[in-house]
PDB file of C-alpha atoms in Angstrom:
ATOM      1  CA  MET A   1      19.758 -25.275 -18.388  1.00  0.00           C
ATOM      2  CA  ASP A   2      19.067 -23.544 -15.064  1.00  0.00           C
ATOM      3  CA  SER A   3      21.822 -21.047 -15.851  1.00  0.00           C
ATOM      4  CA  LEU A   4      20.267 -20.346 -19.242  1.00  0.00           C
ATOM      5  CA  ASN A   5      16.820 -19.855 -17.698  1.00  0.00           C
ATOM      6  CA  ASN A   6      18.301 -17.539 -15.111  1.00  0.00           C
ATOM      7  CA  LYS A   7      19.905 -15.439 -17.840  1.00  0.00           C
ATOM      8  CA  GLU A   8      16.617 -15.241 -19.764  1.00  0.00           C
ATOM      9  CA  VAL A   9      14.716 -14.132 -16.673  1.00  0.00           C
ATOM     10  CA  SER A  10      17.352 -11.495 -15.962  1.00  0.00           C
ATOM     11  CA  ALA A  11      17.226 -10.117 -19.497  1.00  0.00           C
ATOM     12  CA  ASP A  12      13.429 -10.136 -19.667  1.00  0.00           C
ATOM     13  CA  SER A  13      12.712  -8.619 -16.304  1.00  0.00           C
ATOM     14  CA  GLN A  14      15.552  -6.294 -15.400  1.00  0.00           C
ATOM     15  CA  LEU A  15      13.211  -3.325 -15.327  1.00  0.00           C
ATOM     16  CA  SER A  16      10.199  -5.037 -13.743  1.00  0.00           C
ATOM     17  CA  ARG A  17      12.175  -6.111 -10.697  1.00  0.00           C
ATOM     18  CA  ALA A  18      13.402  -2.649  -9.790  1.00  0.00           C
ATOM     19  CA  LYS A  19      10.488  -1.699  -7.570  1.00  0.00           C
ATOM     20  CA  CYS A  20       8.616  -4.967  -7.213  1.00  0.00           C
ATOM     21  CA  TRP A  21       7.838  -5.735  -3.567  1.00  0.00           C
ATOM     22  CA  ILE A  22       7.556  -9.392  -2.505  1.00  0.00           C
ATOM     23  CA  LEU A  23       6.267 -10.587   0.883  1.00  0.00           C
ATOM     24  CA  LEU A  24       7.309 -14.090   1.970  1.00  0.00           C
ATOM     25  CA  ILE A  25       4.847 -15.599   4.450  1.00  0.00           C
ATOM     26  CA  GLY A  26       5.628 -18.694   6.523  1.00  0.00           C
ATOM     27  CA  SER A  27       6.787 -20.092   9.851  1.00  0.00           C
ATOM     28  CA  ASN A  28      10.192 -21.619   9.052  1.00  0.00           C
ATOM     29  CA  GLN A  29      12.577 -18.726   9.595  1.00  0.00           C
ATOM     30  CA  LEU A  30      15.536 -20.507   8.015  1.00  0.00           C
ATOM     31  CA  VAL A  31      13.644 -21.230   4.787  1.00  0.00           C
ATOM     32  CA  LEU A  32      12.163 -17.728   4.697  1.00  0.00           C
ATOM     33  CA  GLU A  33      15.589 -16.102   5.040  1.00  0.00           C
ATOM     34  CA  LYS A  34      17.113 -18.451   2.441  1.00  0.00           C
ATOM     35  CA  VAL A  35      14.455 -17.590  -0.147  1.00  0.00           C
ATOM     36  CA  LYS A  36      14.636 -13.908   0.749  1.00  0.00           C
ATOM     37  CA  GLU A  37      18.398 -13.944   0.162  1.00  0.00           C
ATOM     38  CA  PHE A  38      17.900 -15.126  -3.430  1.00  0.00           C
ATOM     39  CA  LEU A  39      14.982 -12.795  -4.190  1.00  0.00           C
ATOM     40  CA  SER A  40      16.656  -9.736  -2.663  1.00  0.00           C
ATOM     41  CA  LYS A  41      19.178  -9.747  -5.497  1.00  0.00           C
ATOM     42  CA  ASN A  42      16.431  -8.573  -7.841  1.00  0.00           C
ATOM     43  CA  TYR A  43      13.399  -7.522  -5.781  1.00  0.00           C
ATOM     44  CA  GLU A  44      12.467  -5.734  -2.577  1.00  0.00           C
ATOM     45  CA  ALA A  45      11.728  -8.781  -0.398  1.00  0.00           C
ATOM     46  CA  ASP A  46      10.353  -8.872   3.146  1.00  0.00           C
ATOM     47  CA  VAL A  47       9.411 -11.694   5.523  1.00  0.00           C
ATOM     48  CA  LEU A  48       6.251 -12.160   7.592  1.00  0.00           C
ATOM     49  CA  ASP A  49       6.900 -14.846  10.209  1.00  0.00           C
ATOM     50  CA  LEU A  50       3.571 -16.443  11.153  1.00  0.00           C
ATOM     51  CA  THR A  51       4.895 -17.445  14.575  1.00  0.00           C
ATOM     52  CA  PHE A  52       4.643 -13.789  15.618  1.00  0.00           C
ATOM     53  CA  PRO A  53       1.623 -11.440  15.516  1.00  0.00           C
ATOM     54  CA  ASP A  54       1.755  -8.985  12.623  1.00  0.00           C
ATOM     55  CA  ASN A  55      -0.262  -6.067  11.308  1.00  0.00           C
ATOM     56  CA  LEU A  56      -2.135  -7.047   8.163  1.00  0.00           C
ATOM     57  CA  ARG A  57      -2.477  -3.506   6.850  1.00  0.00           C
ATOM     58  CA  GLU A  58       1.222  -3.443   5.925  1.00  0.00           C
ATOM     59  CA  ILE A  59       0.509  -6.139   3.355  1.00  0.00           C
ATOM     60  CA  LEU A  60      -1.072  -3.593   1.035  1.00  0.00           C
ATOM     61  CA  LYS A  61       2.240  -2.229  -0.188  1.00  0.00           C
ATOM     62  CA  TYR A  62       3.348  -5.543  -1.722  1.00  0.00           C
ATOM     63  CA  ASP A  63       2.982  -6.616  -5.350  1.00  0.00           C
ATOM     64  CA  VAL A  64       3.156 -10.380  -4.791  1.00  0.00           C
ATOM     65  CA  LEU A  65       2.611 -12.637  -1.762  1.00  0.00           C
ATOM     66  CA  VAL A  66       4.525 -15.924  -1.531  1.00  0.00           C
ATOM     67  CA  LEU A  67       3.168 -18.552   0.873  1.00  0.00           C
ATOM     68  CA  VAL A  68       6.137 -20.617   2.067  1.00  0.00           C
ATOM     69  CA  GLY A  69       5.378 -24.109   3.435  1.00  0.00           C
ATOM     70  CA  ARG A  70       2.143 -25.907   4.363  1.00  0.00           C
ATOM     71  CA  ILE A  71       1.450 -23.901   7.507  1.00  0.00           C
ATOM     72  CA  ALA A  72       1.312 -20.729   5.395  1.00  0.00           C
ATOM     73  CA  LEU A  73      -1.975 -21.960   3.925  1.00  0.00           C
ATOM     74  CA  SER A  74      -3.579 -20.918   7.211  1.00  0.00           C
ATOM     75  CA  TYR A  75      -2.722 -17.356   6.246  1.00  0.00           C
ATOM     76  CA  LEU A  76      -5.245 -17.445   3.387  1.00  0.00           C
ATOM     77  CA  ALA A  77      -8.124 -16.894   5.805  1.00  0.00           C
ATOM     78  CA  LYS A  78      -6.463 -13.672   6.982  1.00  0.00           C
ATOM     79  CA  ALA A  79      -5.524 -12.580   3.467  1.00  0.00           C
ATOM     80  CA  GLU A  80      -9.131 -13.114   2.416  1.00  0.00           C
ATOM     81  CA  SER A  81     -10.277 -10.508   4.934  1.00  0.00           C
ATOM     82  CA  ILE A  82      -8.413  -7.763   3.085  1.00  0.00           C
ATOM     83  CA  VAL A  83     -11.217  -6.463   0.887  1.00  0.00           C
ATOM     84  CA  ASP A  84     -10.302  -6.017  -2.774  1.00  0.00           C
ATOM     85  CA  CYS A  85      -6.558  -5.980  -2.133  1.00  0.00           C
ATOM     86  CA  GLN A  86      -6.029  -7.817  -5.459  1.00  0.00           C
ATOM     87  CA  ILE A  87      -2.547  -8.998  -4.534  1.00  0.00           C
ATOM     88  CA  PRO A  88      -1.541 -12.163  -6.443  1.00  0.00           C
ATOM     89  CA  ILE A  89      -0.459 -15.146  -4.348  1.00  0.00           C
ATOM     90  CA  ILE A  90       2.155 -17.803  -5.183  1.00  0.00           C
ATOM     91  CA  GLY A  91       2.461 -21.083  -3.250  1.00  0.00           C
ATOM     92  CA  TYR A  92       6.047 -22.202  -2.587  1.00  0.00           C
ATOM     93  CA  GLU A  93       6.824 -25.696  -1.272  1.00  0.00           C
ATOM     94  CA  LEU A  94       3.243 -26.069  -0.016  1.00  0.00           C
ATOM     95  CA  LYS A  95       3.319 -29.889  -0.343  1.00  0.00           C
ATOM     96  CA  THR A  96      -0.428 -30.012  -0.926  1.00  0.00           C
ATOM     97  CA  ASN A  97      -2.662 -32.747  -2.317  1.00  0.00           C
ATOM     98  CA  THR A  98      -5.135 -32.185  -5.156  1.00  0.00           C
ATOM     99  CA  ASP A  99      -8.027 -31.103  -2.921  1.00  0.00           C
ATOM    100  CA  GLU A 100      -5.832 -28.703  -0.955  1.00  0.00           C
ATOM    101  CA  ARG A 101      -4.532 -27.152  -4.157  1.00  0.00           C
ATOM    102  CA  LEU A 102      -8.073 -26.643  -5.388  1.00  0.00           C
ATOM    103  CA  ARG A 103      -9.046 -24.900  -2.133  1.00  0.00           C
ATOM    104  CA  ALA A 104      -5.879 -22.801  -2.313  1.00  0.00           C
ATOM    105  CA  ARG A 105      -6.754 -21.708  -5.858  1.00  0.00           C
ATOM    106  CA  LEU A 106     -10.251 -20.777  -4.713  1.00  0.00           C
ATOM    107  CA  HIS A 107      -8.580 -18.572  -2.075  1.00  0.00           C
ATOM    108  CA  GLY A 108      -6.411 -16.778  -4.621  1.00  0.00           C
ATOM    109  CA  VAL A 109      -3.245 -18.854  -5.094  1.00  0.00           C
ATOM    110  CA  ILE A 110      -2.534 -18.614  -8.818  1.00  0.00           C
ATOM    111  CA  SER A 111       0.744 -20.529  -9.067  1.00  0.00           C
ATOM    112  CA  PHE A 112       2.516 -23.390  -7.248  1.00  0.00           C
ATOM    113  CA  VAL A 113       6.285 -23.854  -7.372  1.00  0.00           C
ATOM    114  CA  GLU A 114       8.890 -26.031  -5.687  1.00  0.00           C
ATOM    115  CA  SER A 115      12.417 -25.204  -4.591  1.00  0.00           C
ATOM    116  CA  SER A 116      14.913 -25.057  -7.457  1.00  0.00           C
ATOM    117  CA  PHE A 117      18.508 -24.050  -8.146  1.00  0.00           C
ATOM    118  CA  GLU A 118      18.853 -20.343  -7.267  1.00  0.00           C
ATOM    119  CA  GLU A 119      15.038 -20.300  -7.025  1.00  0.00           C
ATOM    120  CA  VAL A 120      14.693 -19.990 -10.805  1.00  0.00           C
ATOM    121  CA  GLU A 121      11.189 -21.501 -10.750  1.00  0.00           C
ATOM    122  CA  LEU A 122      10.005 -18.985  -8.154  1.00  0.00           C
ATOM    123  CA  VAL A 123      11.535 -16.061 -10.058  1.00  0.00           C
ATOM    124  CA  LEU A 124       9.858 -17.211 -13.283  1.00  0.00           C
ATOM    125  CA  ALA A 125       6.522 -17.510 -11.453  1.00  0.00           C
ATOM    126  CA  ILE A 126       6.890 -14.003 -10.013  1.00  0.00           C
ATOM    127  CA  GLU A 127       7.767 -12.549 -13.409  1.00  0.00           C
ATOM    128  CA  THR A 128       4.789 -14.283 -15.013  1.00  0.00           C
ATOM    129  CA  VAL A 129       2.488 -12.930 -12.310  1.00  0.00           C
ATOM    130  CA  ILE A 130       3.843  -9.399 -12.715  1.00  0.00           C
ATOM    131  CA  GLN A 131       3.099  -9.512 -16.437  1.00  0.00           C
ATOM    132  CA  LEU A 132      -0.339 -11.072 -15.967  1.00  0.00           C
ATOM    133  CA  VAL A 133      -1.561  -8.469 -13.500  1.00  0.00           C
ATOM    134  CA  ASN A 134       0.097  -5.577 -15.285  1.00  0.00           C
ATOM    135  CA  LEU A 135       2.347  -4.466 -12.431  1.00  0.00           C
ATOM    136  CA  ARG A 136       5.513  -3.549 -14.312  1.00  0.00           C
ATOM    137  CA  PRO A 137       7.030  -0.378 -12.857  1.00  0.00           C
ATOM    138  CA  LEU A 138       7.237   1.314 -16.257  1.00  0.00           C
ATOM    139  CA  GLN A 139       3.489   0.793 -16.703  1.00  0.00           C
ATOM    140  CA  ARG A 140       2.771   1.932 -13.149  1.00  0.00           C
ATOM    141  CA  GLU A 141       4.825   5.072 -13.650  1.00  0.00           C
ATOM    142  CA  LYS A 142       3.146   6.059 -16.892  1.00  0.00           C
ATOM    143  CA  GLY A 143       0.677   7.947 -14.712  1.00  0.00           C
ATOM    144  CA  ALA A 144       2.806  11.078 -14.552  1.00  0.00           C
ATOM    145  CA  ASN A 145      -0.259  13.013 -13.480  1.00  0.00           C
ATOM    146  CA  PHE A 146      -1.002  10.718 -10.535  1.00  0.00           C
ATOM    147  CA  LYS A 147      -0.165  13.367  -7.937  1.00  0.00           C
ATOM    148  CA  LYS A 148      -2.425  15.920  -9.614  1.00  0.00           C
ATOM    149  CA  GLU A 149      -5.234  13.389 -10.054  1.00  0.00           C
ATOM    150  CA  LEU A 150      -4.988  12.199  -6.458  1.00  0.00           C
ATOM    151  CA  LEU A 151      -5.098  15.690  -4.938  1.00  0.00           C
ATOM    152  CA  ALA A 152      -8.033  16.558  -7.193  1.00  0.00           C
ATOM    153  CA  ALA A 153      -9.828  13.418  -6.030  1.00  0.00           C
ATOM    154  CA  ILE A 154      -9.204  14.254  -2.372  1.00  0.00           C
ATOM    155  CA  LYS A 155     -10.422  17.817  -2.920  1.00  0.00           C
ATOM    156  CA  HIS A 156     -13.601  16.565  -4.607  1.00  0.00           C
ATOM    157  CA  LEU A 157     -14.329  14.029  -1.873  1.00  0.00           C
ATOM    158  CA  LEU A 158     -13.746  16.664   0.791  1.00  0.00           C
ATOM    159  CA  GLU A 159     -16.437  18.769  -0.876  1.00  0.00           C
ATOM    160  CA  VAL A 160     -19.055  16.048  -1.377  1.00  0.00           C
ATOM    161  CA  GLN A 161     -18.253  13.594   1.454  1.00  0.00           C
ATOM    162  CA  PRO A 162     -15.878  15.131   4.039  1.00  0.00           C
ATOM    163  CA  SER A 163     -15.749  11.993   6.199  1.00  0.00           C
ATOM    164  CA  PHE A 164     -14.445   9.812   3.329  1.00  0.00           C
ATOM    165  CA  ASN A 165     -11.796   7.180   4.005  1.00  0.00           C
ATOM    166  CA  VAL A 166      -9.167   5.195   2.074  1.00  0.00           C
ATOM    167  CA  GLU A 167     -11.693   2.669   0.736  1.00  0.00           C
ATOM    168  CA  GLU A 168     -13.834   5.429  -0.755  1.00  0.00           C
ATOM    169  CA  LEU A 169     -10.767   7.077  -2.285  1.00  0.00           C
ATOM    170  CA  CYS A 170      -9.813   3.727  -3.869  1.00  0.00           C
ATOM    171  CA  ARG A 171     -13.275   3.369  -5.380  1.00  0.00           C
ATOM    172  CA  TYR A 172     -13.285   6.947  -6.679  1.00  0.00           C
ATOM    173  CA  MET A 173      -9.877   6.532  -8.348  1.00  0.00           C
ATOM    174  CA  LYS A 174     -10.633   2.956  -9.498  1.00  0.00           C
ATOM    175  CA  LEU A 175      -7.462   1.598  -7.871  1.00  0.00           C
ATOM    176  CA  SER A 176      -6.890  -1.394  -5.617  1.00  0.00           C
ATOM    177  CA  HIS A 177      -5.702  -0.821  -2.054  1.00  0.00           C
ATOM    178  CA  SER A 178      -2.235  -2.140  -2.863  1.00  0.00           C
ATOM    179  CA  THR A 179      -1.794   0.084  -5.939  1.00  0.00           C
ATOM    180  CA  LEU A 180      -3.001   3.199  -4.135  1.00  0.00           C
ATOM    181  CA  TYR A 181      -0.776   2.470  -1.129  1.00  0.00           C
ATOM    182  CA  ARG A 182       2.288   1.995  -3.314  1.00  0.00           C
ATOM    183  CA  LYS A 183       1.698   5.066  -5.464  1.00  0.00           C
ATOM    184  CA  VAL A 184       0.931   7.348  -2.518  1.00  0.00           C
ATOM    185  CA  GLN A 185       3.956   6.071  -0.609  1.00  0.00           C
ATOM    186  CA  GLU A 186       6.223   6.664  -3.617  1.00  0.00           C
ATOM    187  CA  THR A 187       4.799  10.137  -4.295  1.00  0.00           C
ATOM    188  CA  PHE A 188       4.272  11.576  -0.810  1.00  0.00           C
ATOM    189  CA  GLU A 189       6.199   9.205   1.483  1.00  0.00           C
ATOM    190  CA  LYS A 190       3.003   8.787   3.501  1.00  0.00           C
ATOM    191  CA  SER A 191       0.348   6.088   3.715  1.00  0.00           C
ATOM    192  CA  PRO A 192      -3.011   6.965   2.091  1.00  0.00           C
ATOM    193  CA  SER A 193      -4.681   7.295   5.499  1.00  0.00           C
ATOM    194  CA  ARG A 194      -2.017   9.720   6.735  1.00  0.00           C
ATOM    195  CA  LEU A 195      -2.225  11.739   3.516  1.00  0.00           C
ATOM    196  CA  ILE A 196      -6.015  11.998   3.789  1.00  0.00           C
ATOM    197  CA  ALA A 197      -5.744  13.068   7.435  1.00  0.00           C
ATOM    198  CA  PHE A 198      -3.152  15.706   6.560  1.00  0.00           C
ATOM    199  CA  CYS A 199      -5.251  17.051   3.660  1.00  0.00           C
ATOM    200  CA  LYS A 200      -8.293  17.332   5.918  1.00  0.00           C
ATOM    201  CA  LEU A 201      -6.197  19.191   8.473  1.00  0.00           C
ATOM    202  CA  GLN A 202      -4.806  21.409   5.712  1.00  0.00           C
ATOM    203  CA  GLN A 203      -8.309  22.236   4.487  1.00  0.00           C
ATOM    204  CA  ALA A 204      -9.343  23.086   8.041  1.00  0.00           C
ATOM    205  CA  GLY A 205      -6.354  25.428   8.376  1.00  0.00           C
ATOM    206  CA  ILE A 206      -7.190  27.220   5.130  1.00  0.00           C
ATOM    207  CA  MET A 207     -10.836  27.630   6.186  1.00  0.00           C
ATOM    208  CA  LEU A 208      -9.809  28.887   9.624  1.00  0.00           C
ATOM    209  CA  ALA A 209      -7.765  31.593   7.927  1.00  0.00           C
ATOM    210  CA  GLU A 210     -10.173  32.483   5.125  1.00  0.00           C
ATOM    211  CA  ARG A 211     -13.731  31.711   6.294  1.00  0.00           C
ATOM    212  CA  ASP A 212     -14.358  34.088   9.198  1.00  0.00           C
ATOM    213  CA  GLU A 213     -18.136  33.568   8.915  1.00  0.00           C
ATOM    214  CA  LEU A 214     -17.752  29.917   9.990  1.00  0.00           C
ATOM    215  CA  ASN A 215     -17.093  28.889  13.565  1.00  0.00           C
ATOM    216  CA  ILE A 216     -14.586  26.152  14.448  1.00  0.00           C
ATOM    217  CA  THR A 217     -17.265  23.473  14.871  1.00  0.00           C
ATOM    218  CA  GLU A 218     -18.678  24.167  11.408  1.00  0.00           C
ATOM    219  CA  ILE A 219     -15.182  23.993   9.921  1.00  0.00           C
ATOM    220  CA  ALA A 220     -14.500  20.707  11.736  1.00  0.00           C
ATOM    221  CA  TYR A 221     -17.595  19.066  10.232  1.00  0.00           C
ATOM    222  CA  ALA A 222     -16.900  20.537   6.788  1.00  0.00           C
ATOM    223  CA  CYS A 223     -13.437  18.929   6.813  1.00  0.00           C
ATOM    224  CA  GLY A 224     -14.517  15.487   7.964  1.00  0.00           C
ATOM    225  CA  PHE A 225     -13.745  15.743  11.684  1.00  0.00           C
ATOM    226  CA  SER A 226     -16.275  14.283  14.100  1.00  0.00           C
ATOM    227  CA  SER A 227     -16.105  17.281  16.437  1.00  0.00           C
ATOM    228  CA  SER A 228     -14.298  20.551  17.067  1.00  0.00           C
ATOM    229  CA  THR A 229     -12.542  18.838  19.985  1.00  0.00           C
ATOM    230  CA  TYR A 230     -11.085  16.185  17.698  1.00  0.00           C
ATOM    231  CA  LEU A 231     -10.008  18.846  15.192  1.00  0.00           C
ATOM    232  CA  ALA A 232      -8.335  20.848  17.983  1.00  0.00           C
ATOM    233  CA  ARG A 233      -6.493  17.785  19.255  1.00  0.00           C
ATOM    234  CA  GLN A 234      -5.185  16.824  15.793  1.00  0.00           C
ATOM    235  CA  PHE A 235      -4.368  20.430  14.856  1.00  0.00           C
ATOM    236  CA  LYS A 236      -2.331  20.947  18.019  1.00  0.00           C
ATOM    237  CA  LYS A 237      -0.616  17.573  17.610  1.00  0.00           C
ATOM    238  CA  VAL A 238       0.629  18.542  14.130  1.00  0.00           C
ATOM    239  CA  HIS A 239       1.068  22.310  14.421  1.00  0.00           C
ATOM    240  CA  GLY A 240       1.667  22.898  18.128  1.00  0.00           C
ATOM    241  CA  ILE A 241      -1.222  25.331  18.606  1.00  0.00           C
ATOM    242  CA  THR A 242      -5.009  25.039  18.690  1.00  0.00           C
ATOM    243  CA  PRO A 243      -7.307  26.213  15.853  1.00  0.00           C
ATOM    244  CA  LYS A 244      -8.479  29.042  18.128  1.00  0.00           C
ATOM    245  CA  GLN A 245      -4.898  30.213  18.713  1.00  0.00           C
ATOM    246  CA  PHE A 246      -4.124  29.937  15.003  1.00  0.00           C
ATOM    247  CA  ARG A 247      -7.173  31.980  14.032  1.00  0.00           C
ATOM    248  CA  LYS A 248      -6.355  34.617  16.655  1.00  0.00           C
ATOM    249  CA  ALA A 249      -2.812  34.976  15.243  1.00  0.00           C
ATOM    250  CA  GLY A 250      -4.319  36.149  11.941  1.00  0.00           C
ATOM    251  CA  LEU A 251      -1.899  34.217   9.723  1.00  0.00           C
ATOM    252  CA  SER A 252      -2.696  32.622   6.399  1.00  0.00           C
ATOM    253  CA  TYR A 253      -2.286  28.841   6.418  1.00  0.00           C
ATOM    254  CA  THR A 254       0.321  28.973   3.658  1.00  0.00           C
ATOM    255  CA  GLN A 255       2.422  31.332   5.798  1.00  0.00           C
ATOM    256  CA  PHE A 256       2.082  28.987   8.718  1.00  0.00           C
ATOM    257  CA  VAL A 257       2.874  25.635   7.072  1.00  0.00           C
ATOM    258  CA  ARG A 258       3.948  24.231   3.712  1.00  0.00           C
ATOM    259  CA  VAL A 259       0.809  23.185   1.856  1.00  0.00           C
ATOM    260  CA  ILE A 260       0.687  19.939  -0.156  1.00  0.00           C
ATOM    261  CA  GLU A 261       0.020  20.811  -3.792  1.00  0.00           C
TER     262      GLU A 261
END
């Protein structure tokens, strides 16, 4: 029966697994690695060991979180602090009573599973979650114009609100943090925050070359930098020269660096 179920899951979800990222969260390293070994056959699976400090922002690239073991329930308080991340959570071997399960559901756990042969139950739960929240890669990749739409959104926000951040970009594009992170990473191989910073720097470079009537401080503010000093520091860090040196050289920005477009 387990073998049959496994075959059905494989046939149903061959495509959905291709780029589905799973994060296993717990404190028992042996159990985490055992589950990861099974899931890695079909998904991109990572482990977050709660016995070590970790950076929560990395969580945004994952499609599904799996809480492994009772101690992982403590992670819900941290997961709750990630505003609007909209990442579905599965409880695995939580060994909870009725009240604990109710509290877990209130914190976002949508499915509870126990260990099974070749983790068939967990795989079925993950596949069900993927379908419920509409995360299949083929559906995600239907947005062939994502790159164009994203750059247009960044350009618009630069014009109306130069100091915008990732949260404001998410709201403008009507995407969750996790979806935006994944799509930007796949398209540009950068995090959204790094892409925004680079686009602001790019806009500053273009204005330095083309807007002689503006001084460097005015350009810094127009591109979302808090001061000309901060712009100079970031510009030199990326390009090796200061905005003043760049402007004096008389080059166009597109001659100087490859522009994202």
